[in-house]
């Protein structure tokens, strides 16, 4: 098996290298980034080729391409990879809204990937844990509405902003100041900021629109009433979200916990029972990188119908929210040797 990883030197690309070794040990790896370079990662040196080489006439094809580039570079290279014969998983936003391209969260709608599928879009890093936590509840009672407030880690912005954040945090906290004056109010260290400054005509950020659109597409609920507010918090890795949701039918907390607990046996979800959320945190997902963590379940007192609840959901944005999901989705085409990285739907047969 021949696998290429584009964006191999980035945060998601590096995680993908590690997971590919677990899912398909012995696969031949071709790594690409902006230029020819050597990547030191996990105690090994990897030769990385400038991605422009893929545009040469003598570029070689392969079986599977995992693309972890920004939107513009995905738009440039994905068509070329398809022409070279690769099956492609793209982790950018470029193809997510394309009705012809499946947008897949393994364990939710991985069945959308068949043997004839050539390109799959990997969802946004908040959509994946949200969909994993909501899908079992939706299947049992239906899902009518959701309101989501996110607290997203800086690594979601890529390796450059993460390294700047770590350096700024080290400098800022070195100077004792109880209200945080040493920090720059426009940056991430010591701070909470709106997800990014770019909003549409409705005032929503691209991240908020992604969560709303992608949830409807993955859960196949085009009419789902959903709204979101996204911000970044001074956390390196691990996206958290508080969710208020309304089911289609009345349910009890015990029933919710039972359904989520059953789903937790698939290795994609971990339930923290009870309302307190003991043990549930952004750092908890860095220790449990390939599952969505859900807890703090309680009744939303605003809804007398007994259909509305509050919850907290957490997921590692680099792994579950990006690289792990992509590998699990690709396991529909190429069975994973590590069972934890196999889509629970199994390999595609048609
Ligand atoms: N970070 C997350 O939590 C997360 C989660 C879900 C999805 N995603 C998506 O995954 C993609 C990658 O994110 P990331 O966080 O890994 O980004 P990143 O850490 O900033 O890495 C970007 C990668 O793109 C490469 N690159 C830059 N310019 C290029 C060019 N001209 N030609 C070819 N390669 C080029 C970089 O190579 P050099 O090292 O050579 O510059 C690097 O390997 C993005 O679309 C992002 O939205 C990210």
GROMACS .gro file of C-alpha atoms and ligand atoms in nm:
model
  398
    1UNK     CA    1   0.000   0.000   0.000
    2UNK     CA    2   0.132   0.342  -0.094
    3UNK     CA    3   0.011   0.638   0.115
    4UNK     CA    4   0.091   1.005   0.068
    5UNK     CA    5   0.042   1.271   0.334
    6UNK     CA    6   0.023   1.632   0.220
    7UNK     CA    7   0.098   1.886   0.491
    8UNK     CA    8   0.305   1.619   0.668
    9UNK     CA    9   0.505   1.878   0.865
   10UNK     CA   10   0.194   2.046   1.015
   11UNK     CA   11   0.015   1.958   1.339
   12UNK     CA   12  -0.243   1.732   1.175
   13UNK     CA   13   0.007   1.584   0.930
   14UNK     CA   14   0.240   1.472   1.209
   15UNK     CA   15  -0.047   1.302   1.394
   16UNK     CA   16  -0.142   1.134   1.066
   17UNK     CA   17   0.208   0.988   1.028
   18UNK     CA   18   0.175   0.821   1.370
   19UNK     CA   19  -0.173   0.684   1.305
   20UNK     CA   20  -0.092   0.552   0.957
   21UNK     CA   21   0.187   0.345   1.115
   22UNK     CA   22  -0.072   0.188   1.349
   23UNK     CA   23  -0.347   0.134   1.092
   24UNK     CA   24  -0.136   0.017   0.799
   25UNK     CA   25   0.209  -0.087   0.927
   26UNK     CA   26   0.450  -0.148   0.644
   27UNK     CA   27   0.277   0.095   0.406
   28UNK     CA   28   0.511   0.297   0.184
   29UNK     CA   29   0.489   0.665   0.291
   30UNK     CA   30   0.539   0.967   0.063
   31UNK     CA   31   0.540   1.293   0.259
   32UNK     CA   32   0.481   1.638   0.110
   33UNK     CA   33   0.484   1.994   0.243
   34UNK     CA   34   0.564   2.341   0.106
   35UNK     CA   35   0.924   2.255   0.011
   36UNK     CA   36   1.185   1.980   0.021
   37UNK     CA   37   1.297   1.934   0.384
   38UNK     CA   38   1.373   1.680   0.656
   39UNK     CA   39   1.111   1.630   0.926
   40UNK     CA   40   1.232   1.518   1.268
   41UNK     CA   41   0.937   1.346   1.431
   42UNK     CA   42   0.895   1.077   1.695
   43UNK     CA   43   1.270   1.011   1.705
   44UNK     CA   44   1.289   0.955   1.329
   45UNK     CA   45   1.398   1.160   1.028
   46UNK     CA   46   1.162   1.172   0.733
   47UNK     CA   47   1.238   1.303   0.385
   48UNK     CA   48   0.966   1.548   0.282
   49UNK     CA   49   0.916   1.663  -0.077
   50UNK     CA   50   0.781   1.998  -0.196
   51UNK     CA   51   0.420   1.934  -0.301
   52UNK     CA   52   0.475   2.105  -0.638
   53UNK     CA   53   0.653   1.782  -0.743
   54UNK     CA   54   0.308   1.622  -0.762
   55UNK     CA   55   0.230   1.848  -1.058
   56UNK     CA   56   0.520   1.716  -1.265
   57UNK     CA   57   0.444   1.479  -1.553
   58UNK     CA   58   0.648   1.202  -1.389
   59UNK     CA   59   0.465   1.225  -1.050
   60UNK     CA   60   0.381   0.880  -0.922
   61UNK     CA   61   0.039   0.773  -0.800
   62UNK     CA   62  -0.058   0.561  -0.502
   63UNK     CA   63  -0.347   0.418  -0.304
   64UNK     CA   64  -0.443   0.672  -0.038
   65UNK     CA   65  -0.377   1.045   0.006
   66UNK     CA   66  -0.440   1.222   0.338
   67UNK     CA   67  -0.446   1.598   0.278
   68UNK     CA   68  -0.384   1.838   0.569
   69UNK     CA   69  -0.340   2.168   0.387
   70UNK     CA   70  -0.525   2.499   0.399
   71UNK     CA   71  -0.828   2.549   0.175
   72UNK     CA   72  -0.641   2.705  -0.117
   73UNK     CA   73  -0.375   2.438  -0.132
   74UNK     CA   74  -0.633   2.160  -0.101
   75UNK     CA   75  -0.815   2.309  -0.400
   76UNK     CA   76  -0.486   2.304  -0.587
   77UNK     CA   77  -0.368   1.951  -0.505
   78UNK     CA   78  -0.678   1.734  -0.448
   79UNK     CA   79  -0.780   1.724  -0.818
   80UNK     CA   80  -0.423   1.630  -0.908
   81UNK     CA   81  -0.415   1.349  -0.649
   82UNK     CA   82  -0.742   1.211  -0.784
   83UNK     CA   83  -0.602   1.225  -1.137
   84UNK     CA   84  -0.296   1.033  -1.015
   85UNK     CA   85  -0.531   0.757  -0.894
   86UNK     CA   86  -0.529   0.818  -0.519
   87UNK     CA   87  -0.835   0.784  -0.300
   88UNK     CA   88  -0.834   1.112  -0.106
   89UNK     CA   89  -0.939   1.226   0.242
   90UNK     CA   90  -0.928   1.607   0.257
   91UNK     CA   91  -0.919   1.773   0.599
   92UNK     CA   92  -0.980   2.129   0.485
   93UNK     CA   93  -1.311   2.308   0.432
   94UNK     CA   94  -1.277   2.299   0.051
   95UNK     CA   95  -1.509   2.007  -0.031
   96UNK     CA   96  -1.732   1.985   0.277
   97UNK     CA   97  -2.024   2.174   0.124
   98UNK     CA   98  -2.003   1.993  -0.213
   99UNK     CA   99  -2.317   1.777  -0.236
  100UNK     CA  100  -2.125   1.524  -0.447
  101UNK     CA  101  -1.860   1.470  -0.176
  102UNK     CA  102  -1.943   1.265   0.136
  103UNK     CA  103  -1.867   1.447   0.462
  104UNK     CA  104  -1.799   1.168   0.708
  105UNK     CA  105  -1.764   1.118   1.079
  106UNK     CA  106  -1.657   0.759   1.144
  107UNK     CA  107  -1.910   0.591   1.369
  108UNK     CA  108  -2.188   0.820   1.250
  109UNK     CA  109  -2.209   0.814   0.870
  110UNK     CA  110  -1.897   0.623   0.763
  111UNK     CA  111  -2.129   0.403   0.556
  112UNK     CA  112  -2.142   0.688   0.305
  113UNK     CA  113  -1.793   0.574   0.195
  114UNK     CA  114  -1.828   0.295  -0.059
  115UNK     CA  115  -1.578   0.107  -0.273
  116UNK     CA  116  -1.644   0.347  -0.562
  117UNK     CA  117  -1.597   0.665  -0.351
  118UNK     CA  118  -1.277   0.848  -0.446
  119UNK     CA  119  -1.291   1.166  -0.234
  120UNK     CA  120  -1.419   1.221   0.123
  121UNK     CA  121  -1.424   1.547   0.318
  122UNK     CA  122  -1.320   1.527   0.683
  123UNK     CA  123  -1.543   1.747   0.902
  124UNK     CA  124  -1.440   2.037   1.121
  125UNK     CA  125  -1.276   1.953   1.454
  126UNK     CA  126  -1.578   2.062   1.663
  127UNK     CA  127  -1.834   1.894   1.436
  128UNK     CA  128  -1.679   1.547   1.482
  129UNK     CA  129  -1.716   1.519   1.863
  130UNK     CA  130  -2.053   1.697   1.849
  131UNK     CA  131  -2.188   1.452   1.588
  132UNK     CA  132  -2.049   1.151   1.776
  133UNK     CA  133  -2.227   1.254   2.096
  134UNK     CA  134  -2.555   1.354   1.931
  135UNK     CA  135  -2.594   1.063   1.684
  136UNK     CA  136  -2.693   0.790   1.935
  137UNK     CA  137  -2.947   1.024   2.096
  138UNK     CA  138  -3.080   1.126   1.755
  139UNK     CA  139  -3.120   0.762   1.652
  140UNK     CA  140  -3.323   0.683   1.965
  141UNK     CA  141  -3.537   0.996   2.009
  142UNK     CA  142  -3.471   1.227   1.713
  143UNK     CA  143  -3.290   1.560   1.746
  144UNK     CA  144  -3.490   1.880   1.705
  145UNK     CA  145  -3.251   2.158   1.810
  146UNK     CA  146  -2.905   2.234   1.944
  147UNK     CA  147  -2.723   2.541   2.071
  148UNK     CA  148  -2.347   2.511   2.096
  149UNK     CA  149  -2.090   2.733   2.267
  150UNK     CA  150  -1.730   2.631   2.197
  151UNK     CA  151  -1.402   2.683   2.384
  152UNK     CA  152  -1.145   2.589   2.122
  153UNK     CA  153  -0.774   2.523   2.162
  154UNK     CA  154  -0.511   2.734   1.987
  155UNK     CA  155  -0.367   2.434   1.799
  156UNK     CA  156  -0.682   2.444   1.588
  157UNK     CA  157  -0.521   2.740   1.412
  158UNK     CA  158  -0.209   2.542   1.310
  159UNK     CA  159   0.151   2.503   1.415
  160UNK     CA  160   0.251   2.869   1.371
  161UNK     CA  161  -0.013   3.016   1.606
  162UNK     CA  162   0.042   2.729   1.854
  163UNK     CA  163   0.415   2.792   1.879
  164UNK     CA  164   0.357   3.168   1.914
  165UNK     CA  165   0.098   3.101   2.189
  166UNK     CA  166   0.339   2.876   2.381
  167UNK     CA  167   0.618   3.135   2.363
  168UNK     CA  168   0.382   3.422   2.461
  169UNK     CA  169   0.239   3.218   2.752
  170UNK     CA  170   0.587   3.144   2.884
  171UNK     CA  171   0.680   3.513   2.870
  172UNK     CA  172   0.346   3.639   3.008
  173UNK     CA  173   0.325   3.407   3.305
  174UNK     CA  174   0.690   3.470   3.394
  175UNK     CA  175   0.588   3.815   3.521
  176UNK     CA  176   0.363   3.796   3.832
  177UNK     CA  177   0.046   3.993   3.762
  178UNK     CA  178  -0.292   3.882   3.893
  179UNK     CA  179  -0.501   4.034   3.614
  180UNK     CA  180  -0.287   3.937   3.317
  181UNK     CA  181  -0.150   4.275   3.200
  182UNK     CA  182   0.172   4.124   3.057
  183UNK     CA  183  -0.033   3.954   2.785
  184UNK     CA  184  -0.131   4.108   2.452
  185UNK     CA  185  -0.513   4.149   2.447
  186UNK     CA  186  -0.516   4.071   2.073
  187UNK     CA  187  -0.345   3.733   2.110
  188UNK     CA  188  -0.429   3.390   2.251
  189UNK     CA  189  -0.197   3.362   2.555
  190UNK     CA  190  -0.382   3.424   2.884
  191UNK     CA  191  -0.693   3.512   2.684
  192UNK     CA  192  -1.035   3.419   2.546
  193UNK     CA  193  -1.115   3.564   2.204
  194UNK     CA  194  -1.386   3.525   1.938
  195UNK     CA  195  -1.290   3.247   1.697
  196UNK     CA  196  -1.170   3.487   1.429
  197UNK     CA  197  -1.254   3.829   1.298
  198UNK     CA  198  -1.405   3.722   0.968
  199UNK     CA  199  -1.783   3.714   0.983
  200UNK     CA  200  -2.049   3.686   0.713
  201UNK     CA  201  -2.344   3.915   0.645
  202UNK     CA  202  -2.534   3.746   0.933
  203UNK     CA  203  -2.245   3.815   1.174
  204UNK     CA  204  -2.147   3.449   1.214
  205UNK     CA  205  -1.785   3.338   1.184
  206UNK     CA  206  -1.679   3.072   0.934
  207UNK     CA  207  -1.622   2.831   1.224
  208UNK     CA  208  -1.977   2.881   1.347
  209UNK     CA  209  -2.121   2.829   0.999
  210UNK     CA  210  -1.914   2.510   0.956
  211UNK     CA  211  -2.048   2.358   1.278
  212UNK     CA  212  -2.407   2.437   1.183
  213UNK     CA  213  -2.386   2.327   0.818
  214UNK     CA  214  -2.176   2.016   0.877
  215UNK     CA  215  -2.391   1.886   1.164
  216UNK     CA  216  -2.700   1.904   0.942
  217UNK     CA  217  -2.519   1.725   0.658
  218UNK     CA  218  -2.364   1.446   0.869
  219UNK     CA  219  -2.670   1.379   1.082
  220UNK     CA  220  -2.886   1.407   0.769
  221UNK     CA  221  -3.108   1.661   0.941
  222UNK     CA  222  -3.139   1.948   0.692
  223UNK     CA  223  -3.403   2.115   0.911
  224UNK     CA  224  -3.208   2.085   1.239
  225UNK     CA  225  -3.250   2.407   1.437
  226UNK     CA  226  -2.890   2.481   1.536
  227UNK     CA  227  -2.692   2.786   1.638
  228UNK     CA  228  -2.334   2.825   1.757
  229UNK     CA  229  -2.091   3.068   1.910
  230UNK     CA  230  -1.722   2.981   1.887
  231UNK     CA  231  -1.424   3.122   2.070
  232UNK     CA  232  -1.066   3.029   2.134
  233UNK     CA  233  -0.931   2.984   2.484
  234UNK     CA  234  -0.575   2.973   2.614
  235UNK     CA  235  -0.544   2.594   2.580
  236UNK     CA  236  -0.292   2.418   2.357
  237UNK     CA  237  -0.493   2.110   2.250
  238UNK     CA  238  -0.853   2.001   2.317
  239UNK     CA  239  -1.175   2.164   2.202
  240UNK     CA  240  -1.458   2.188   2.458
  241UNK     CA  241  -1.819   2.281   2.399
  242UNK     CA  242  -2.125   2.337   2.610
  243UNK     CA  243  -2.437   2.212   2.434
  244UNK     CA  244  -2.807   2.269   2.494
  245UNK     CA  245  -3.012   2.024   2.289
  246UNK     CA  246  -3.377   1.927   2.239
  247UNK     CA  247  -3.475   1.573   2.143
  248UNK     CA  248  -3.774   1.481   1.929
  249UNK     CA  249  -3.935   1.300   2.222
  250UNK     CA  250  -3.933   1.312   2.599
  251UNK     CA  251  -3.654   1.110   2.770
  252UNK     CA  252  -3.506   1.071   3.117
  253UNK     CA  253  -3.148   1.138   3.218
  254UNK     CA  254  -3.107   0.769   3.305
  255UNK     CA  255  -3.218   0.672   2.954
  256UNK     CA  256  -2.978   0.923   2.798
  257UNK     CA  257  -2.690   0.784   3.001
  258UNK     CA  258  -2.787   0.430   2.906
  259UNK     CA  259  -2.786   0.509   2.533
  260UNK     CA  260  -2.460   0.704   2.549
  261UNK     CA  261  -2.307   0.431   2.766
  262UNK     CA  262  -2.397   0.166   2.506
  263UNK     CA  263  -2.247   0.380   2.232
  264UNK     CA  264  -1.932   0.424   2.441
  265UNK     CA  265  -1.855   0.057   2.384
  266UNK     CA  266  -1.763   0.138   2.022
  267UNK     CA  267  -1.442   0.317   2.139
  268UNK     CA  268  -1.559   0.642   1.977
  269UNK     CA  269  -1.730   0.793   2.280
  270UNK     CA  270  -1.662   0.805   2.653
  271UNK     CA  271  -1.940   0.893   2.895
  272UNK     CA  272  -1.872   1.070   3.223
  273UNK     CA  273  -2.190   0.982   3.416
  274UNK     CA  274  -2.361   1.232   3.642
  275UNK     CA  275  -2.406   1.606   3.628
  276UNK     CA  276  -2.082   1.721   3.792
  277UNK     CA  277  -1.847   1.644   3.505
  278UNK     CA  278  -1.576   1.509   3.737
  279UNK     CA  279  -1.274   1.424   3.522
  280UNK     CA  280  -1.410   1.593   3.212
  281UNK     CA  281  -1.175   1.864   3.080
  282UNK     CA  282  -0.976   1.971   2.775
  283UNK     CA  283  -0.671   1.795   2.917
  284UNK     CA  284  -0.871   1.475   2.968
  285UNK     CA  285  -0.899   1.441   2.591
  286UNK     CA  286  -0.524   1.477   2.547
  287UNK     CA  287  -0.499   1.158   2.752
  288UNK     CA  288  -0.783   0.992   2.559
  289UNK     CA  289  -0.718   1.122   2.213
  290UNK     CA  290  -0.941   0.914   1.991
  291UNK     CA  291  -1.280   0.944   2.163
  292UNK     CA  292  -1.538   1.216   2.214
  293UNK     CA  293  -1.582   1.275   2.586
  294UNK     CA  294  -1.933   1.364   2.699
  295UNK     CA  295  -2.071   1.443   3.043
  296UNK     CA  296  -2.236   1.705   3.267
  297UNK     CA  297  -2.572   1.571   3.147
  298UNK     CA  298  -2.866   1.746   3.311
  299UNK     CA  299  -3.219   1.858   3.234
  300UNK     CA  300  -3.256   2.204   3.082
  301UNK     CA  301  -3.506   2.368   3.319
  302UNK     CA  302  -3.636   2.603   3.049
  303UNK     CA  303  -3.826   2.326   2.868
  304UNK     CA  304  -4.129   2.183   3.055
  305UNK     CA  305  -4.173   1.915   2.783
  306UNK     CA  306  -3.880   1.713   2.924
  307UNK     CA  307  -3.704   1.696   2.586
  308UNK     CA  308  -3.421   1.945   2.650
  309UNK     CA  309  -3.087   1.881   2.815
  310UNK     CA  310  -2.747   2.039   2.878
  311UNK     CA  311  -2.414   1.863   2.825
  312UNK     CA  312  -2.042   1.922   2.785
  313UNK     CA  313  -1.851   1.757   2.498
  314UNK     CA  314  -1.472   1.751   2.459
  315UNK     CA  315  -1.246   1.616   2.184
  316UNK     CA  316  -0.878   1.626   2.086
  317UNK     CA  317  -0.889   1.853   1.782
  318UNK     CA  318  -0.569   1.715   1.628
  319UNK     CA  319  -0.659   1.349   1.669
  320UNK     CA  320  -1.032   1.269   1.703
  321UNK     CA  321  -1.116   1.603   1.537
  322UNK     CA  322  -0.880   1.554   1.243
  323UNK     CA  323  -0.623   1.275   1.193
  324UNK     CA  324  -0.802   0.988   1.375
  325UNK     CA  325  -1.131   1.046   1.199
  326UNK     CA  326  -0.955   1.060   0.861
  327UNK     CA  327  -0.780   0.727   0.924
  328UNK     CA  328  -1.104   0.566   1.045
  329UNK     CA  329  -1.285   0.691   0.736
  330UNK     CA  330  -1.008   0.556   0.511
  331UNK     CA  331  -1.042   0.220   0.692
  332UNK     CA  332  -1.364   0.180   0.491
  333UNK     CA  333  -1.137   0.134   0.187
  334UNK     CA  334  -0.835  -0.027   0.353
  335UNK     CA  335  -0.906  -0.226   0.671
  336UNK     CA  336  -0.709  -0.099   0.969
  337UNK     CA  337  -0.482  -0.344   1.148
  338UNK     CA  338  -0.542  -0.150   1.471
  339UNK     CA  339  -0.907  -0.216   1.570
  340UNK     CA  340  -0.925   0.122   1.749
  341UNK     CA  341  -0.874   0.291   1.411
  342UNK     CA  342  -1.132   0.089   1.219
  343UNK     CA  343  -1.465   0.254   1.138
  344UNK     CA  344  -1.721   0.053   1.340
  345UNK     CA  345  -1.916   0.002   1.015
  346UNK     CA  346  -1.626  -0.217   0.897
  347UNK     CA  347  -1.463  -0.209   0.553
  348UNK     CA  348  -1.688  -0.110   0.262
  349UNK     CA  349  -1.818  -0.403   0.059
  350UNK     CA  350  -1.998  -0.210  -0.216
  351LIG     N1  351  -0.530   2.192   1.366
  351LIG     C1  352  -0.649   2.138   1.385
  351LIG     O1  353  -0.695   2.118   1.498
  351LIG     C2  354  -0.730   2.094   1.266
  351LIG     C3  355  -0.842   2.016   1.288
  351LIG     C4  356  -0.922   1.977   1.180
  351LIG     C5  357  -0.888   2.016   1.054
  351LIG     N2  358  -0.777   2.094   1.033
  351LIG     C6  359  -0.745   2.134   0.897
  351LIG     O2  360  -0.630   2.058   0.856
  351LIG     C7  361  -0.551   2.137   0.767
  351LIG     C8  362  -0.409   2.145   0.825
  351LIG     O3  363  -0.414   2.203   0.953
  351LIG     P1  364  -0.287   2.207   1.049
  351LIG     O4  365  -0.336   2.258   1.179
  351LIG     O5  366  -0.211   2.081   1.046
  351LIG     O6  367  -0.197   2.322   0.978
  351LIG     P2  368  -0.044   2.359   1.002
  351LIG     O7  369   0.006   2.302   1.131
  351LIG     O8  370  -0.034   2.506   0.985
  351LIG     O9  371   0.031   2.285   0.882
  351LIG     C9  372   0.013   2.329   0.749
  351LIG    C10  373   0.083   2.235   0.652
  351LIG    O10  374   0.063   2.289   0.520
  351LIG    C11  375   0.189   2.290   0.454
  351LIG     N3  376   0.196   2.394   0.351
  351LIG    C12  377   0.196   2.530   0.370
  351LIG     N4  378   0.210   2.592   0.250
  351LIG    C13  379   0.217   2.495   0.155
  351LIG    C14  380   0.233   2.494   0.015
  351LIG     N5  381   0.249   2.608  -0.055
  351LIG     N6  382   0.238   2.377  -0.051
  351LIG    C15  383   0.226   2.258   0.017
  351LIG     N7  384   0.213   2.253   0.153
  351LIG    C16  385   0.208   2.369   0.221
  351LIG    C17  386   0.289   2.315   0.564
  351LIG    O11  387   0.418   2.280   0.519
  351LIG     P3  388   0.552   2.359   0.568
  351LIG    O12  389   0.586   2.304   0.703
  351LIG    O13  390   0.652   2.323   0.463
  351LIG    O14  391   0.517   2.505   0.570
  351LIG    C18  392   0.234   2.224   0.673
  351LIG    O15  393   0.276   2.091   0.650
  351LIG    C19  394  -0.622   2.272   0.755
  351LIG    O16  395  -0.710   2.271   0.644
  351LIG    C20  396  -0.704   2.278   0.882
  351LIG    O17  397  -0.818   2.361   0.872
  351LIG    C21  398  -0.697   2.132   1.136
   0.00000   0.00000   0.00000
